[in-house]
mmCIF file with all atom_site columns, C-alpha atoms in Angstrom:
data_model
loop_
_atom_site.group_PDB
_atom_site.id
_atom_site.type_symbol
_atom_site.label_atom_id
_atom_site.label_alt_id
_atom_site.label_comp_id
_atom_site.label_asym_id
_atom_site.label_entity_id
_atom_site.label_seq_id
_atom_site.pdbx_PDB_ins_code
_atom_site.Cartn_x
_atom_site.Cartn_y
_atom_site.Cartn_z
_atom_site.occupancy
_atom_site.B_iso_or_equiv
_atom_site.pdbx_formal_charge
_atom_site.auth_seq_id
_atom_site.auth_comp_id
_atom_site.auth_asym_id
_atom_site.auth_atom_id
_atom_site.pdbx_PDB_model_num
ATOM 1   C CA . TRP A 1 1   ? -230.714 4.085  32.578 1.00 95.00 ? 1   TRP A CA 1
ATOM 2   C CA . ARG A 1 2   ? -231.536 0.395  32.869 1.00 96.00 ? 2   ARG A CA 1
ATOM 3   C CA . TYR A 1 3   ? -233.267 1.130  36.181 1.00 97.00 ? 3   TYR A CA 1
ATOM 4   C CA . ALA A 1 4   ? -235.349 3.856  34.529 1.00 97.00 ? 4   ALA A CA 1
ATOM 5   C CA . ALA A 1 5   ? -236.279 1.489  31.702 1.00 97.00 ? 5   ALA A CA 1
ATOM 6   C CA . ASP A 1 6   ? -237.233 -1.218 34.190 1.00 97.00 ? 6   ASP A CA 1
ATOM 7   C CA . LEU A 1 7   ? -239.608 1.288  35.829 1.00 98.00 ? 7   LEU A CA 1
ATOM 8   C CA . GLY A 1 8   ? -241.357 1.857  32.507 1.00 97.00 ? 8   GLY A CA 1
ATOM 9   C CA . MET A 1 9   ? -239.625 4.950  31.119 1.00 97.00 ? 9   MET A CA 1
ATOM 10  C CA . LYS A 1 10  ? -238.524 5.027  27.491 1.00 97.00 ? 10  LYS A CA 1
ATOM 11  C CA . VAL A 1 11  ? -234.817 5.816  27.583 1.00 98.00 ? 11  VAL A CA 1
ATOM 12  C CA . PHE A 1 12  ? -233.286 7.588  24.570 1.00 98.00 ? 12  PHE A CA 1
ATOM 13  C CA . LEU A 1 13  ? -229.714 8.724  24.165 1.00 97.00 ? 13  LEU A CA 1
ATOM 14  C CA . GLN A 1 14  ? -229.096 11.820 22.085 1.00 96.00 ? 14  GLN A CA 1
ATOM 15  C CA . THR A 1 15  ? -226.190 13.090 20.017 1.00 95.00 ? 15  THR A CA 1
ATOM 16  C CA . ASP A 1 16  ? -225.254 15.649 17.425 1.00 94.00 ? 16  ASP A CA 1
ATOM 17  C CA . MET A 1 17  ? -224.085 14.274 14.107 1.00 94.00 ? 17  MET A CA 1
ATOM 18  C CA . LEU A 1 18  ? -221.439 13.898 13.075 1.00 94.00 ? 18  LEU A CA 1
ATOM 19  C CA . ALA A 1 19  ? -220.171 12.667 16.433 1.00 94.00 ? 19  ALA A CA 1
ATOM 20  C CA . LEU A 1 20  ? -216.399 12.347 16.205 1.00 94.00 ? 20  LEU A CA 1
ATOM 21  C CA . SER A 1 21  ? -213.153 11.524 17.973 1.00 93.00 ? 21  SER A CA 1
ATOM 22  C CA . PRO A 1 22  ? -209.669 12.020 16.472 1.00 93.00 ? 22  PRO A CA 1
ATOM 23  C CA . PRO A 1 23  ? -209.203 8.307  15.551 1.00 95.00 ? 23  PRO A CA 1
ATOM 24  C CA . LEU A 1 24  ? -212.721 8.132  14.124 1.00 95.00 ? 24  LEU A CA 1
ATOM 25  C CA . ARG A 1 25  ? -212.186 11.292 12.060 1.00 94.00 ? 25  ARG A CA 1
ATOM 26  C CA . ALA A 1 26  ? -208.932 9.899  10.660 1.00 95.00 ? 26  ALA A CA 1
ATOM 27  C CA . HIS A 1 27  ? -210.634 6.607  9.796  1.00 96.00 ? 27  HIS A CA 1
ATOM 28  C CA . LEU A 1 28  ? -213.546 8.353  8.062  1.00 95.00 ? 28  LEU A CA 1
ATOM 29  C CA . ASP A 1 29  ? -211.095 10.573 6.154  1.00 93.00 ? 29  ASP A CA 1
ATOM 30  C CA . ARG A 1 30  ? -209.413 7.457  4.786  1.00 93.00 ? 30  ARG A CA 1
ATOM 31  C CA . LEU A 1 31  ? -212.726 5.818  3.911  1.00 90.00 ? 31  LEU A CA 1
ATOM 32  C CA . ALA A 1 32  ? -214.826 8.545  2.364  1.00 87.00 ? 32  ALA A CA 1
ATOM 33  C CA . GLY A 1 33  ? -213.118 11.878 2.838  1.00 90.00 ? 33  GLY A CA 1
ATOM 34  C CA . MET A 1 34  ? -215.870 12.855 5.313  1.00 90.00 ? 34  MET A CA 1
ATOM 35  C CA . ASP A 1 35  ? -218.436 12.721 2.499  1.00 95.00 ? 35  ASP A CA 1
ATOM 36  C CA . THR A 1 36  ? -221.750 12.419 4.363  1.00 95.00 ? 36  THR A CA 1
ATOM 37  C CA . GLU A 1 37  ? -223.535 11.215 1.241  1.00 96.00 ? 37  GLU A CA 1
ATOM 38  C CA . ASP A 1 38  ? -221.186 8.206  0.989  1.00 96.00 ? 38  ASP A CA 1
ATOM 39  C CA . ASP A 1 39  ? -222.474 4.947  2.453  1.00 96.00 ? 39  ASP A CA 1
ATOM 40  C CA . ARG A 1 40  ? -218.939 3.928  3.453  1.00 96.00 ? 40  ARG A CA 1
ATOM 41  C CA . LEU A 1 41  ? -219.054 6.661  6.070  1.00 97.00 ? 41  LEU A CA 1
ATOM 42  C CA . TRP A 1 42  ? -222.449 5.604  7.372  1.00 97.00 ? 42  TRP A CA 1
ATOM 43  C CA . ALA A 1 43  ? -221.386 1.960  7.547  1.00 97.00 ? 43  ALA A CA 1
ATOM 44  C CA . VAL A 1 44  ? -219.080 2.966  10.411 1.00 97.00 ? 44  VAL A CA 1
ATOM 45  C CA . TYR A 1 45  ? -221.907 4.669  12.311 1.00 97.00 ? 45  TYR A CA 1
ATOM 46  C CA . ARG A 1 46  ? -224.211 1.710  11.617 1.00 97.00 ? 46  ARG A CA 1
ATOM 47  C CA . ALA A 1 47  ? -221.670 -0.559 13.274 1.00 98.00 ? 47  ALA A CA 1
ATOM 48  C CA . GLY A 1 48  ? -221.505 1.780  16.270 1.00 97.00 ? 48  GLY A CA 1
ATOM 49  C CA . LEU A 1 49  ? -225.273 1.970  16.580 1.00 98.00 ? 49  LEU A CA 1
ATOM 50  C CA . ARG A 1 50  ? -225.587 -1.800 16.336 1.00 98.00 ? 50  ARG A CA 1
ATOM 51  C CA . GLU A 1 51  ? -223.016 -2.165 19.115 1.00 98.00 ? 51  GLU A CA 1
ATOM 52  C CA . LEU A 1 52  ? -224.862 0.398  21.243 1.00 97.00 ? 52  LEU A CA 1
ATOM 53  C CA . PHE A 1 53  ? -228.180 -1.444 20.963 1.00 98.00 ? 53  PHE A CA 1
ATOM 54  C CA . ASP A 1 54  ? -226.473 -4.801 21.603 1.00 97.00 ? 54  ASP A CA 1
ATOM 55  C CA . ARG A 1 55  ? -224.793 -3.543 24.791 1.00 97.00 ? 55  ARG A CA 1
ATOM 56  C CA . MET A 1 56  ? -227.761 -1.489 26.024 1.00 97.00 ? 56  MET A CA 1
ATOM 57  C CA . PRO A 1 57  ? -230.835 -3.464 24.924 1.00 97.00 ? 57  PRO A CA 1
ATOM 58  C CA . PHE A 1 58  ? -233.017 -1.500 27.366 1.00 98.00 ? 58  PHE A CA 1
ATOM 59  C CA . LEU A 1 59  ? -232.681 1.664  25.244 1.00 98.00 ? 59  LEU A CA 1
ATOM 60  C CA . ALA A 1 60  ? -235.776 2.740  23.320 1.00 98.00 ? 60  ALA A CA 1
ATOM 61  C CA . GLY A 1 61  ? -233.673 4.418  20.653 1.00 98.00 ? 61  GLY A CA 1
ATOM 62  C CA . LEU A 1 62  ? -231.479 7.327  19.648 1.00 98.00 ? 62  LEU A CA 1
ATOM 63  C CA . MET A 1 63  ? -232.241 11.024 19.095 1.00 98.00 ? 63  MET A CA 1
ATOM 64  C CA . ILE A 1 64  ? -230.060 12.852 16.574 1.00 97.00 ? 64  ILE A CA 1
ATOM 65  C CA . ARG A 1 65  ? -229.593 16.469 15.520 1.00 95.00 ? 65  ARG A CA 1
ATOM 66  C CA . VAL A 1 66  ? -227.546 17.721 12.566 1.00 94.00 ? 66  VAL A CA 1
ATOM 67  C CA . GLY A 1 67  ? -227.923 21.517 12.706 1.00 89.00 ? 67  GLY A CA 1
ATOM 68  C CA . GLU A 1 68  ? -225.879 22.424 15.774 1.00 86.00 ? 68  GLU A CA 1
ATOM 69  C CA . GLY A 1 69  ? -222.475 21.288 16.916 1.00 84.00 ? 69  GLY A CA 1
ATOM 70  C CA . GLY A 1 70  ? -218.788 22.016 16.624 1.00 80.00 ? 70  GLY A CA 1
ATOM 71  C CA . ALA A 1 71  ? -216.119 23.319 18.967 1.00 77.00 ? 71  ALA A CA 1
ATOM 72  C CA . ALA A 1 72  ? -218.563 25.380 21.043 1.00 76.00 ? 72  ALA A CA 1
ATOM 73  C CA . TYR A 1 73  ? -220.039 22.133 22.339 1.00 77.00 ? 73  TYR A CA 1
ATOM 74  C CA . GLN A 1 74  ? -216.742 20.385 23.118 1.00 77.00 ? 74  GLN A CA 1
ATOM 75  C CA . LEU A 1 75  ? -215.997 20.129 26.821 1.00 81.00 ? 75  LEU A CA 1
ATOM 76  C CA . PRO A 1 76  ? -212.479 21.038 27.997 1.00 85.00 ? 76  PRO A CA 1
ATOM 77  C CA . GLY A 1 77  ? -210.191 18.039 27.979 1.00 86.00 ? 77  GLY A CA 1
ATOM 78  C CA . TRP A 1 78  ? -212.529 15.835 25.941 1.00 86.00 ? 78  TRP A CA 1
ATOM 79  C CA . ASP A 1 79  ? -211.407 14.404 22.630 1.00 88.00 ? 79  ASP A CA 1
ATOM 80  C CA . TYR A 1 80  ? -215.008 13.720 21.595 1.00 89.00 ? 80  TYR A CA 1
ATOM 81  C CA . SER A 1 81  ? -216.570 16.432 19.456 1.00 91.00 ? 81  SER A CA 1
ATOM 82  C CA . SER A 1 82  ? -219.250 17.043 16.860 1.00 92.00 ? 82  SER A CA 1
ATOM 83  C CA . GLU A 1 83  ? -219.264 18.663 13.455 1.00 91.00 ? 83  GLU A CA 1
ATOM 84  C CA . ILE A 1 84  ? -221.996 20.187 11.298 1.00 92.00 ? 84  ILE A CA 1
ATOM 85  C CA . ALA A 1 85  ? -221.399 18.050 8.208  1.00 93.00 ? 85  ALA A CA 1
ATOM 86  C CA . VAL A 1 86  ? -224.811 16.570 7.338  1.00 95.00 ? 86  VAL A CA 1
ATOM 87  C CA . THR A 1 87  ? -225.985 19.592 5.365  1.00 93.00 ? 87  THR A CA 1
ATOM 88  C CA . THR A 1 88  ? -227.747 18.317 2.228  1.00 94.00 ? 88  THR A CA 1
ATOM 89  C CA . PRO A 1 89  ? -231.050 16.476 1.716  1.00 95.00 ? 89  PRO A CA 1
ATOM 90  C CA . ALA A 1 90  ? -229.154 13.498 0.282  1.00 96.00 ? 90  ALA A CA 1
ATOM 91  C CA . ALA A 1 91  ? -226.871 13.344 3.325  1.00 96.00 ? 91  ALA A CA 1
ATOM 92  C CA . VAL A 1 92  ? -229.788 13.479 5.788  1.00 96.00 ? 92  VAL A CA 1
ATOM 93  C CA . GLN A 1 93  ? -231.578 10.739 3.863  1.00 97.00 ? 93  GLN A CA 1
ATOM 94  C CA . ALA A 1 94  ? -228.448 8.590  3.750  1.00 97.00 ? 94  ALA A CA 1
ATOM 95  C CA . MET A 1 95  ? -227.977 9.028  7.506  1.00 97.00 ? 95  MET A CA 1
ATOM 96  C CA . LEU A 1 96  ? -231.577 8.259  8.415  1.00 98.00 ? 96  LEU A CA 1
ATOM 97  C CA . ARG A 1 97  ? -231.897 5.248  6.118  1.00 97.00 ? 97  ARG A CA 1
ATOM 98  C CA . SER A 1 98  ? -228.629 3.914  7.504  1.00 98.00 ? 98  SER A CA 1
ATOM 99  C CA . PHE A 1 99  ? -229.673 4.284  11.137 1.00 98.00 ? 99  PHE A CA 1
ATOM 100 C CA . LEU A 1 100 ? -233.168 2.952  10.465 1.00 98.00 ? 100 LEU A CA 1
ATOM 101 C CA . SER A 1 101 ? -231.686 -0.186 8.903  1.00 98.00 ? 101 SER A CA 1
ATOM 102 C CA . VAL A 1 102 ? -230.209 -0.933 12.337 1.00 98.00 ? 102 VAL A CA 1
ATOM 103 C CA . ALA A 1 103 ? -233.068 0.380  14.475 1.00 98.00 ? 103 ALA A CA 1
ATOM 104 C CA . GLY A 1 104 ? -235.795 -1.584 12.701 1.00 97.00 ? 104 GLY A CA 1
ATOM 105 C CA . PRO A 1 105 ? -234.457 -5.105 13.344 1.00 96.00 ? 105 PRO A CA 1
ATOM 106 C CA . ALA A 1 106 ? -233.686 -4.081 16.957 1.00 97.00 ? 106 ALA A CA 1
ATOM 107 C CA . ASP A 1 107 ? -237.198 -2.612 17.375 1.00 97.00 ? 107 ASP A CA 1
ATOM 108 C CA . LYS A 1 108 ? -235.756 0.773  18.365 1.00 98.00 ? 108 LYS A CA 1
ATOM 109 C CA . ASP A 1 109 ? -236.764 4.267  17.254 1.00 98.00 ? 109 ASP A CA 1
ATOM 110 C CA . ILE A 1 110 ? -234.699 6.981  15.621 1.00 98.00 ? 110 ILE A CA 1
ATOM 111 C CA . ILE A 1 111 ? -235.860 10.468 16.608 1.00 98.00 ? 111 ILE A CA 1
ATOM 112 C CA . PHE A 1 112 ? -234.675 13.115 14.162 1.00 98.00 ? 112 PHE A CA 1
ATOM 113 C CA . ARG A 1 113 ? -234.736 16.714 15.397 1.00 96.00 ? 113 ARG A CA 1
ATOM 114 C CA . THR A 1 114 ? -235.345 19.209 12.595 1.00 95.00 ? 114 THR A CA 1
ATOM 115 C CA . TRP A 1 115 ? -233.498 22.059 14.326 1.00 92.00 ? 115 TRP A CA 1
ATOM 116 C CA . THR A 1 116 ? -231.096 23.193 11.579 1.00 86.00 ? 116 THR A CA 1
ATOM 117 C CA . VAL A 1 117 ? -230.404 26.927 12.219 1.00 77.00 ? 117 VAL A CA 1
ATOM 118 C CA . GLY A 1 118 ? -229.906 27.945 8.593  1.00 76.00 ? 118 GLY A CA 1
ATOM 119 C CA . ILE A 1 119 ? -226.863 25.845 7.683  1.00 78.00 ? 119 ILE A CA 1
ATOM 120 C CA . GLY A 1 120 ? -226.489 24.166 4.292  1.00 79.00 ? 120 GLY A CA 1
ATOM 121 C CA . GLY A 1 121 ? -229.125 22.795 1.943  1.00 84.00 ? 121 GLY A CA 1
ATOM 122 C CA . VAL A 1 122 ? -231.273 21.703 4.882  1.00 91.00 ? 122 VAL A CA 1
ATOM 123 C CA . GLY A 1 123 ? -230.952 25.013 6.721  1.00 90.00 ? 123 GLY A CA 1
ATOM 124 C CA . ASP A 1 124 ? -234.648 25.876 6.644  1.00 92.00 ? 124 ASP A CA 1
ATOM 125 C CA . LEU A 1 125 ? -235.888 22.346 7.287  1.00 93.00 ? 125 LEU A CA 1
ATOM 126 C CA . HIS A 1 126 ? -237.219 23.443 10.661 1.00 94.00 ? 126 HIS A CA 1
ATOM 127 C CA . THR A 1 127 ? -239.776 25.949 9.356  1.00 94.00 ? 127 THR A CA 1
ATOM 128 C CA . ASN A 1 128 ? -240.219 25.388 5.608  1.00 94.00 ? 128 ASN A CA 1
ATOM 129 C CA . PRO A 1 129 ? -242.741 22.721 4.504  1.00 95.00 ? 129 PRO A CA 1
ATOM 130 C CA . ASP A 1 130 ? -241.115 22.578 1.048  1.00 94.00 ? 130 ASP A CA 1
ATOM 131 C CA . ALA A 1 131 ? -237.739 21.837 2.607  1.00 94.00 ? 131 ALA A CA 1
ATOM 132 C CA . TYR A 1 132 ? -239.397 19.256 4.838  1.00 95.00 ? 132 TYR A CA 1
ATOM 133 C CA . ASP A 1 133 ? -240.749 17.493 1.733  1.00 94.00 ? 133 ASP A CA 1
ATOM 134 C CA . ALA A 1 134 ? -237.388 17.699 -0.028 1.00 93.00 ? 134 ALA A CA 1
ATOM 135 C CA . VAL A 1 135 ? -235.604 16.051 2.902  1.00 94.00 ? 135 VAL A CA 1
ATOM 136 C CA . LEU A 1 136 ? -238.213 13.721 4.398  1.00 95.00 ? 136 LEU A CA 1
ATOM 137 C CA . GLY A 1 137 ? -240.850 13.248 1.708  1.00 91.00 ? 137 GLY A CA 1
ATOM 138 C CA . GLY A 1 138 ? -241.272 9.549  0.988  1.00 89.00 ? 138 GLY A CA 1
ATOM 139 C CA . LEU A 1 139 ? -239.103 8.547  3.941  1.00 95.00 ? 139 LEU A CA 1
ATOM 140 C CA . ASP A 1 140 ? -241.757 6.576  5.792  1.00 93.00 ? 140 ASP A CA 1
ATOM 141 C CA . ASP A 1 141 ? -240.595 4.119  8.402  1.00 96.00 ? 141 ASP A CA 1
ATOM 142 C CA . ASP A 1 142 ? -242.371 2.829  11.504 1.00 96.00 ? 142 ASP A CA 1
ATOM 143 C CA . HIS A 1 143 ? -239.226 3.471  13.529 1.00 98.00 ? 143 HIS A CA 1
ATOM 144 C CA . LEU A 1 144 ? -238.723 7.091  12.459 1.00 98.00 ? 144 LEU A CA 1
ATOM 145 C CA . VAL A 1 145 ? -240.012 9.964  14.611 1.00 98.00 ? 145 VAL A CA 1
ATOM 146 C CA . VAL A 1 146 ? -239.512 13.614 13.617 1.00 98.00 ? 146 VAL A CA 1
ATOM 147 C CA . SER A 1 147 ? -239.235 16.084 16.494 1.00 97.00 ? 147 SER A CA 1
ATOM 148 C CA . THR A 1 148 ? -239.876 19.804 15.886 1.00 97.00 ? 148 THR A CA 1
ATOM 149 C CA . LYS A 1 149 ? -240.176 22.977 17.955 1.00 97.00 ? 149 LYS A CA 1
ATOM 150 C CA . TYR A 1 150 ? -243.740 24.286 18.121 1.00 97.00 ? 150 TYR A CA 1
ATOM 151 C CA . SER A 1 151 ? -242.717 27.798 17.073 1.00 96.00 ? 151 SER A CA 1
ATOM 152 C CA . ALA A 1 152 ? -241.502 28.987 13.673 1.00 94.00 ? 152 ALA A CA 1
ATOM 153 C CA . GLY A 1 153 ? -237.971 29.519 14.936 1.00 92.00 ? 153 GLY A CA 1
ATOM 154 C CA . ASP A 1 154 ? -236.497 29.252 18.396 1.00 92.00 ? 154 ASP A CA 1
ATOM 155 C CA . PHE A 1 155 ? -238.593 29.214 21.597 1.00 91.00 ? 155 PHE A CA 1
ATOM 156 C CA . TYR A 1 156 ? -239.671 32.862 21.421 1.00 88.00 ? 156 TYR A CA 1
ATOM 157 C CA . SER A 1 157 ? -243.299 33.150 22.518 1.00 84.00 ? 157 SER A CA 1
ATOM 158 C CA . HIS A 1 158 ? -244.128 35.902 19.992 1.00 87.00 ? 158 HIS A CA 1
ATOM 159 C CA . LEU A 1 159 ? -243.401 33.760 16.908 1.00 93.00 ? 159 LEU A CA 1
ATOM 160 C CA . PRO A 1 160 ? -246.142 32.116 14.808 1.00 96.00 ? 160 PRO A CA 1
ATOM 161 C CA . LEU A 1 161 ? -246.788 28.395 15.081 1.00 97.00 ? 161 LEU A CA 1
ATOM 162 C CA . ASN A 1 162 ? -244.533 26.124 13.055 1.00 96.00 ? 162 ASN A CA 1
ATOM 163 C CA . GLU A 1 163 ? -246.258 25.133 9.822  1.00 96.00 ? 163 GLU A CA 1
ATOM 164 C CA . THR A 1 164 ? -244.112 22.028 9.333  1.00 96.00 ? 164 THR A CA 1
ATOM 165 C CA . LEU A 1 165 ? -245.925 20.394 12.266 1.00 97.00 ? 165 LEU A CA 1
ATOM 166 C CA . SER A 1 166 ? -249.128 20.452 10.222 1.00 95.00 ? 166 SER A CA 1
ATOM 167 C CA . HIS A 1 167 ? -247.264 18.617 7.478  1.00 89.00 ? 167 HIS A CA 1
ATOM 168 C CA . GLY A 1 168 ? -245.638 15.294 6.671  1.00 91.00 ? 168 GLY A CA 1
ATOM 169 C CA . THR A 1 169 ? -246.464 11.618 7.030  1.00 94.00 ? 169 THR A CA 1
ATOM 170 C CA . GLN A 1 170 ? -243.982 10.659 9.758  1.00 96.00 ? 170 GLN A CA 1
ATOM 171 C CA . ARG A 1 171 ? -244.737 10.265 13.436 1.00 97.00 ? 171 ARG A CA 1
ATOM 172 C CA . ARG A 1 172 ? -244.110 13.626 15.082 1.00 97.00 ? 172 ARG A CA 1
ATOM 173 C CA . ILE A 1 173 ? -243.103 15.090 18.427 1.00 97.00 ? 173 ILE A CA 1
ATOM 174 C CA . VAL A 1 174 ? -244.053 18.671 19.284 1.00 97.00 ? 174 VAL A CA 1
ATOM 175 C CA . GLU A 1 175 ? -241.211 20.229 21.259 1.00 97.00 ? 175 GLU A CA 1
ATOM 176 C CA . PHE A 1 176 ? -241.826 22.628 24.131 1.00 95.00 ? 176 PHE A CA 1
ATOM 177 C CA . GLN A 1 177 ? -239.183 24.013 26.473 1.00 91.00 ? 177 GLN A CA 1
ATOM 178 C CA . SER A 1 178 ? -239.569 23.530 30.217 1.00 86.00 ? 178 SER A CA 1
ATOM 179 C CA . ARG A 1 179 ? -236.331 25.229 31.372 1.00 86.00 ? 179 ARG A CA 1
ATOM 180 C CA . ARG A 1 180 ? -236.963 28.285 29.257 1.00 86.00 ? 180 ARG A CA 1
ATOM 181 C CA . GLU A 1 181 ? -233.699 30.002 28.299 1.00 87.00 ? 181 GLU A CA 1
ATOM 182 C CA . PHE A 1 182 ? -235.349 33.218 27.074 1.00 87.00 ? 182 PHE A CA 1
ATOM 183 C CA . GLU A 1 183 ? -237.061 33.663 30.449 1.00 87.00 ? 183 GLU A CA 1
ATOM 184 C CA . GLY A 1 184 ? -233.822 33.496 32.421 1.00 90.00 ? 184 GLY A CA 1
ATOM 185 C CA . PHE A 1 185 ? -234.106 29.696 32.602 1.00 89.00 ? 185 PHE A CA 1
ATOM 186 C CA . GLY A 1 186 ? -237.442 29.997 34.359 1.00 82.00 ? 186 GLY A CA 1
ATOM 187 C CA . ALA A 1 187 ? -236.524 32.883 36.673 1.00 89.00 ? 187 ALA A CA 1
ATOM 188 C CA . LEU A 1 188 ? -238.731 35.405 34.831 1.00 87.00 ? 188 LEU A CA 1
ATOM 189 C CA . PRO A 1 189 ? -242.500 34.798 34.915 1.00 87.00 ? 189 PRO A CA 1
ATOM 190 C CA . ASN A 1 190 ? -244.095 34.157 31.536 1.00 86.00 ? 190 ASN A CA 1
ATOM 191 C CA . ASP A 1 191 ? -247.106 31.849 31.517 1.00 88.00 ? 191 ASP A CA 1
ATOM 192 C CA . LEU A 1 192 ? -247.053 29.972 28.227 1.00 89.00 ? 192 LEU A CA 1
ATOM 193 C CA . GLY A 1 193 ? -249.799 27.492 29.154 1.00 91.00 ? 193 GLY A CA 1
ATOM 194 C CA . PRO A 1 194 ? -252.466 29.001 26.875 1.00 94.00 ? 194 PRO A CA 1
ATOM 195 C CA . LEU A 1 195 ? -249.987 29.296 23.995 1.00 94.00 ? 195 LEU A CA 1
ATOM 196 C CA . HIS A 1 196 ? -248.894 25.675 24.340 1.00 95.00 ? 196 HIS A CA 1
ATOM 197 C CA . GLN A 1 197 ? -252.548 24.640 24.533 1.00 96.00 ? 197 GLN A CA 1
ATOM 198 C CA . LEU A 1 198 ? -253.279 26.525 21.304 1.00 96.00 ? 198 LEU A CA 1
ATOM 199 C CA . ALA A 1 199 ? -250.279 24.940 19.601 1.00 97.00 ? 199 ALA A CA 1
ATOM 200 C CA . LEU A 1 200 ? -251.254 21.389 20.543 1.00 97.00 ? 200 LEU A CA 1
ATOM 201 C CA . ARG A 1 201 ? -254.889 21.871 19.586 1.00 97.00 ? 201 ARG A CA 1
ATOM 202 C CA . THR A 1 202 ? -253.867 23.342 16.221 1.00 97.00 ? 202 THR A CA 1
ATOM 203 C CA . PHE A 1 203 ? -251.382 20.614 15.331 1.00 97.00 ? 203 PHE A CA 1
ATOM 204 C CA . LEU A 1 204 ? -253.577 17.751 16.527 1.00 97.00 ? 204 LEU A CA 1
ATOM 205 C CA . ALA A 1 205 ? -256.454 19.056 14.411 1.00 97.00 ? 205 ALA A CA 1
ATOM 206 C CA . LYS A 1 206 ? -254.275 19.345 11.287 1.00 96.00 ? 206 LYS A CA 1
ATOM 207 C CA . ASN A 1 207 ? -251.946 16.360 11.570 1.00 96.00 ? 207 ASN A CA 1
ATOM 208 C CA . PRO A 1 208 ? -253.034 12.883 12.749 1.00 95.00 ? 208 PRO A CA 1
ATOM 209 C CA . HIS A 1 209 ? -249.400 11.860 13.215 1.00 96.00 ? 209 HIS A CA 1
#
């Protein structure tokens, strides 16, 4: 990763939140009862993020996702896992403000993926501009980037364009999928070039961010 950074690439690590291990879960249980709106919980993750940036100063930042996770993503034999626990607007805001308080002084970026697959109070954040405003409205920070799939749902080519990408004041990333799972991971021909072109032209015309 350092080699890639030295060659000019921006290197981001990514994780689902909450990222957990058995000792960490026990510690968080004692501190805040796994309440993701409680700053005592986020103080632990702030310390971890600060340590990460101190030990890997070549990183450009961290990408986080809160809407997928759990046992299905745990590899056999690993004690590290994730849990879908950041499920309210207040919890997302607490998480982002906490991470940004570390990223800013380190001049790193936090990329927040809005993929939330219908879970909790932020379940329609991905496709609903009102939910986007409820969660991210007023959360303006130079080190925050919001990353969103171009389609109003998963990467199905027949879906309409995602209205939330025409919305908001944060810096944005438009997500496309290169190893396309719904085309047999690229084995089945389906030229999406014109569709991706339309999506980019539409979003760039509507949203300067």
